[in-house]
Coordinates of C-alpha atoms and ligand atoms in Angstrom, one line a residue:
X1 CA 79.8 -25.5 125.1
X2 CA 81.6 -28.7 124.1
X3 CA 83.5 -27.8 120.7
X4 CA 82.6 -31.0 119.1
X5 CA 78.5 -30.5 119.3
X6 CA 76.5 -29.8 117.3
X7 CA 73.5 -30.6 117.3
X8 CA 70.6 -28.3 118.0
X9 CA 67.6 -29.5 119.8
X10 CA 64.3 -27.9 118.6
X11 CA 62.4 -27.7 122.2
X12 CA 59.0 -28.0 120.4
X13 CA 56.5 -28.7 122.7
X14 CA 54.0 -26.4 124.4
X15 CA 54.6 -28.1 127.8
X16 CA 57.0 -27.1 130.3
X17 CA 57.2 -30.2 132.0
X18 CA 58.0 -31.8 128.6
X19 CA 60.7 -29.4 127.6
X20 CA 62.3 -29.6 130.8
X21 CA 62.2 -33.7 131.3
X22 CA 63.7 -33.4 126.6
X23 CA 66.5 -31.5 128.2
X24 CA 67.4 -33.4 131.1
X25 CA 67.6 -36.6 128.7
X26 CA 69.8 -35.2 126.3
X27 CA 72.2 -33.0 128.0
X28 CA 76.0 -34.2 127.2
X29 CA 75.0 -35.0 123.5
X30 CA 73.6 -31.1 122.4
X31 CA 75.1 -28.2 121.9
X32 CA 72.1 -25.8 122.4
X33 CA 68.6 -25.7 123.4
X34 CA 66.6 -23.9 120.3
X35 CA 63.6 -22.1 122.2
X36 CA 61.0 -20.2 119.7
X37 CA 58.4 -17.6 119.8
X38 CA 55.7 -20.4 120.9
X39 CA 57.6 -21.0 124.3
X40 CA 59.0 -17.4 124.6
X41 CA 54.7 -16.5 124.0
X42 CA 53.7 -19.2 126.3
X43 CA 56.5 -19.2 129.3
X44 CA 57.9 -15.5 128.8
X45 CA 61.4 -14.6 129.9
X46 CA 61.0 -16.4 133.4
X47 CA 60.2 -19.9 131.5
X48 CA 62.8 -19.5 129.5
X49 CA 65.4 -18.5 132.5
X50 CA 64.4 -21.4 134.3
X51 CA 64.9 -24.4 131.6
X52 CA 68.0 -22.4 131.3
X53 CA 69.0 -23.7 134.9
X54 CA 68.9 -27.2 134.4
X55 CA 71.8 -27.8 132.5
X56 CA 75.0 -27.0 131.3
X57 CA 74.0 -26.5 127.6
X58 CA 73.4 -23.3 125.9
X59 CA 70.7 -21.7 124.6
X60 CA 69.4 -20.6 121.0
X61 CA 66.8 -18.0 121.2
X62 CA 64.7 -18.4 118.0
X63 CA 62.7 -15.3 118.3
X64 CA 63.1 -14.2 114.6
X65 CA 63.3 -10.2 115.5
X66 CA 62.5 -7.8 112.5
X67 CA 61.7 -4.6 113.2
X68 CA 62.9 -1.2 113.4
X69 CA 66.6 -1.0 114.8
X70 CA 65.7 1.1 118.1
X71 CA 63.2 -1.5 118.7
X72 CA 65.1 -4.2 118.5
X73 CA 68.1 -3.0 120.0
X74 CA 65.4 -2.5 123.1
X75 CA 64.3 -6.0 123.2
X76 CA 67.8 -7.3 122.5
X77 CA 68.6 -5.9 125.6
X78 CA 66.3 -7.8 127.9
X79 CA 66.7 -10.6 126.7
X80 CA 70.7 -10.1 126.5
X81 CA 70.2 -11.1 130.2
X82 CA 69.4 -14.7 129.4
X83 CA 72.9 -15.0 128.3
X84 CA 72.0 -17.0 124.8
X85 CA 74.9 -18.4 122.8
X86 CA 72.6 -17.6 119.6
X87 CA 70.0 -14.6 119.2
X88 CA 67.7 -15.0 115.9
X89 CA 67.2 -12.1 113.9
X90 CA 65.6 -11.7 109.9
X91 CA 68.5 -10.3 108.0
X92 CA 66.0 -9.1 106.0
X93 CA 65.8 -6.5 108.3
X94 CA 68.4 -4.5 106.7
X95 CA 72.5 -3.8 107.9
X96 CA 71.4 -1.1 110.6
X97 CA 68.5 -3.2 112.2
X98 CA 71.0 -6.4 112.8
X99 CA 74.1 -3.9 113.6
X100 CA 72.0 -2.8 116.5
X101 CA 71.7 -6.1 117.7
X102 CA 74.9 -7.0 117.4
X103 CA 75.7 -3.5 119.1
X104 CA 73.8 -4.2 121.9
X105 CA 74.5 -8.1 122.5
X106 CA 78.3 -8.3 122.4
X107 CA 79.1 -11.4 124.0
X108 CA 75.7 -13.3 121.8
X109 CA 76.6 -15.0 118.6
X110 CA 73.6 -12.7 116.3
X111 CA 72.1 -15.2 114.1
X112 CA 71.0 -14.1 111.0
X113 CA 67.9 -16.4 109.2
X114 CA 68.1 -15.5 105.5
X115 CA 65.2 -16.9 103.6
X116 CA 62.5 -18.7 105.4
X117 CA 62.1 -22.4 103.4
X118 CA 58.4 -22.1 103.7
X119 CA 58.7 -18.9 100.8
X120 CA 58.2 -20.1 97.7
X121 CA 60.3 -18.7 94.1
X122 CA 56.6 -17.0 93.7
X123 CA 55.8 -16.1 97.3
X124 CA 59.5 -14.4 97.2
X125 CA 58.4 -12.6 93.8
X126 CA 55.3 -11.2 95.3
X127 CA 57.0 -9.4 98.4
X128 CA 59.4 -7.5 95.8
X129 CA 62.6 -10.3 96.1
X130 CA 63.9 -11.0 92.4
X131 CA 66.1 -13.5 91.8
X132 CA 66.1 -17.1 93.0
X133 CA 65.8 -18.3 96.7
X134 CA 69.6 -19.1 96.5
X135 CA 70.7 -16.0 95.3
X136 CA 68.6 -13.9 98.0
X137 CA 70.2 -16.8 100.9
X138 CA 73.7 -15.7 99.3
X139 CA 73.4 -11.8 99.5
X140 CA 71.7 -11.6 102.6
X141 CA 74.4 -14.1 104.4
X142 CA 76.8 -11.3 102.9
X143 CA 74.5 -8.6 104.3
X144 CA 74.3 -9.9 107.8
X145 CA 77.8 -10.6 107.9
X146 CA 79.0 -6.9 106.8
X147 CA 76.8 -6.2 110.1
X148 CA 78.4 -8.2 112.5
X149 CA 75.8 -11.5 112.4
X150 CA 78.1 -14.1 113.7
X151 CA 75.9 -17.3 112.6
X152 CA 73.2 -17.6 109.7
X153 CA 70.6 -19.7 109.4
X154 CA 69.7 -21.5 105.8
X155 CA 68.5 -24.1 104.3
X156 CA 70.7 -27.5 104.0
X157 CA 70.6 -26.9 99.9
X158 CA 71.9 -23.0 100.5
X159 CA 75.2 -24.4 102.6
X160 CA 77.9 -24.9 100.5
X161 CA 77.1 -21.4 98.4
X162 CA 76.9 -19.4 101.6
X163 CA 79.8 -21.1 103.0
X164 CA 81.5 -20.4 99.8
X165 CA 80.3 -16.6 99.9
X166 CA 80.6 -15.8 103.9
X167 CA 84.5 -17.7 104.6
X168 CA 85.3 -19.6 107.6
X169 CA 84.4 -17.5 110.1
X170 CA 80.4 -17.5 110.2
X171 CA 78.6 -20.3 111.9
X172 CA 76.0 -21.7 109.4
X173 CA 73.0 -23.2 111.2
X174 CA 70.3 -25.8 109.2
X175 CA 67.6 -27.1 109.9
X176 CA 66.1 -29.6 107.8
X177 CA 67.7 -32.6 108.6
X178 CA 67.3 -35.8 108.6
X179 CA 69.1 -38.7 109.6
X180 CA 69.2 -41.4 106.3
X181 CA 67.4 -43.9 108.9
X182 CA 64.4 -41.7 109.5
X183 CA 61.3 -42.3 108.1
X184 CA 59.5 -40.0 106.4
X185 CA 55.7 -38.6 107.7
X186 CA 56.7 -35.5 108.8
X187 CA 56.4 -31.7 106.9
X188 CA 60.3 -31.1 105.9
X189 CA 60.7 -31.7 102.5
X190 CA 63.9 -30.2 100.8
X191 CA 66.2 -32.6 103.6
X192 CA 69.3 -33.4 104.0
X193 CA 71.4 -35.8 106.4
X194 CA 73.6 -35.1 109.0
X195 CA 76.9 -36.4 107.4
X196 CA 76.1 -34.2 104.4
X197 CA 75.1 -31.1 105.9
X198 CA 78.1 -31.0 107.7
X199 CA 80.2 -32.0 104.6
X200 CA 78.6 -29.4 102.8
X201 CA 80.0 -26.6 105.8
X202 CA 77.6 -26.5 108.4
X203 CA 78.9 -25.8 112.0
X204 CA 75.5 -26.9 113.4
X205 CA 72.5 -28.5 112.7
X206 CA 68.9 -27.9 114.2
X207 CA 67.2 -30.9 114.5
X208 CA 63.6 -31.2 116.7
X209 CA 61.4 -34.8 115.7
X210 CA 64.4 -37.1 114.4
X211 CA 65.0 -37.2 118.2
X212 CA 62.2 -35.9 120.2
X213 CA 59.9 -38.5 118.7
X214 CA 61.9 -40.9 120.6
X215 CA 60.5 -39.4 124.1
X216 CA 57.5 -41.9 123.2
X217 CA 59.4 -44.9 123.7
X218 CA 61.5 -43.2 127.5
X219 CA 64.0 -41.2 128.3
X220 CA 66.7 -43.8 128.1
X221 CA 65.6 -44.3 124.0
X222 CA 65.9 -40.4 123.9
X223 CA 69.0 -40.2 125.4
X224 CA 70.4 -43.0 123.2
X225 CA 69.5 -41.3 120.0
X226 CA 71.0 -37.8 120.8
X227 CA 74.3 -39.4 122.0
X228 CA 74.0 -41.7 118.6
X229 CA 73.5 -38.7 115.8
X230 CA 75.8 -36.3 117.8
X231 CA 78.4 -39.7 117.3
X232 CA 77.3 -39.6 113.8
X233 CA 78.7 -36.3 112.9
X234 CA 81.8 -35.9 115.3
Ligands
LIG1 O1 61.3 -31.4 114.0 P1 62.3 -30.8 113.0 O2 63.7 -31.4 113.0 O3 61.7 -30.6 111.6 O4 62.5 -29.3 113.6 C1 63.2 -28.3 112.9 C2 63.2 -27.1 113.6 O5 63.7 -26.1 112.8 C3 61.8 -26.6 114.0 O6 61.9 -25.8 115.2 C4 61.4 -25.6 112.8 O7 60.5 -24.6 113.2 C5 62.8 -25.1 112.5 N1 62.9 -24.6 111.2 C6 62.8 -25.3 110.0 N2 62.9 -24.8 108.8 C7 63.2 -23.5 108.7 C8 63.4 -22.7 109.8 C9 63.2 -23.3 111.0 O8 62.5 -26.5 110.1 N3 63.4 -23.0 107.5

């Protein structure tokens, strides 16, 4: 992986054909490929290994595993044979459940997602969290990282107090960002853009519509817009 990218594409589309032809267009200008639980459900582990083959980049594997740590050590070691660059896990899961990843995935970058931006202050209340959606972001970066999670995944407004908490070291991953030229019309609300989010410490940013909506107008309009935001934060 090129040192200077970072952007990461959300592949979100339910067509293989689609994903494949996103890819293609924007390879030289990404960093990784983010893959989710829709495509992993849809395409299974031999979808995923062949988008994997058509270019250079590497792959994010957003499957979000919580569960207990002899299960996930057990699917972390199938899919350890993808060869991701980043492996989503909850750290809400607990020290032992992402330490068993981490165990079992040496050469993966274990990515911890901290709170979910769809939880509410209430919605965190009412599944026994106290404190504010900050403070549970902060000591669950600390968590994951005291476990061997070498990335984390928070919002863009939880950057600068993780980075502050977790050092140097850690990769912190947003999404929820949005180029200042972007129209709204779209469901992300608490945004940021590009420049900032990477003033504020982020080593990458995940970033799906602000591009892919650009497939619409060709490949070549595609292309131009990955190679233009991965410009606007080198
Ligand atoms: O299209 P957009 O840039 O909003 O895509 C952002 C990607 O990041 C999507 O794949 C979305 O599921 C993911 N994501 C997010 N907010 C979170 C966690 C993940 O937007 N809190």
């Amino acid at each position: 992986m090129s040192n200077d990218l970072k952007i990461i594409l959300a592949v979100d589309t339910p067509d293989f054909e689609t994903a494949s032809a996103w890819i293609k267009a924007t390879q030289g200008s990404i960093a990784a490929y983010k893959l989710g639980l829709e495509f992993f459900a849809t395409f299974g582990y031999e979808g995923v290994a062949r988008l994997r083959e058509l270019s250079d980049a590497e792959l994010f594997l957003d499957l979000k595993l919580h569960d207990i740590p002899n299960t996930v050590a057990g699917a972390v070691k199938q899919v350890v044979n993808l060869a991701p660059k980043f492996l989503t896990v909850h750290a809400s899961g607990g020290h032992e459940m992402i330490k068993a990843a981490v165990d079992n995935a040496p050469d993966v970058d274990i990515t911890a997602v901290t709170i979910l931006t769809s939880l509410s202050q209430d919605d965190l209340g009412a599944i026994g969290f106290s404190g504010t959606p900050l403070e549970s972001a902060v000591k669950l970066a600390l968590l994951a990282k005291a476990a061997g999670a070498r990335a984390i995944v928070c919002s863009p407004l939880e950057i600068a107090a993780i980075r502050e908490a977790i050092g140097s070291e850690i990769s912190i991953i947003t999404p929820g960002v949005r180029p200042a030229d972007e129209r709204g019309g779209d469901d992300q609300r608490r945004v940021m853009t590009p420049e900032l989010a990477i003033a504020a410490g982020a080593s990458y940013l995940v970033i799906g519509r602000p591009i892919t909506r650009f497939w619409a107008d060709g490949a070549q309009a595609m292309a131009e817009r990955a190679q233009a935001l991965a410009a606007s934060v080198n």
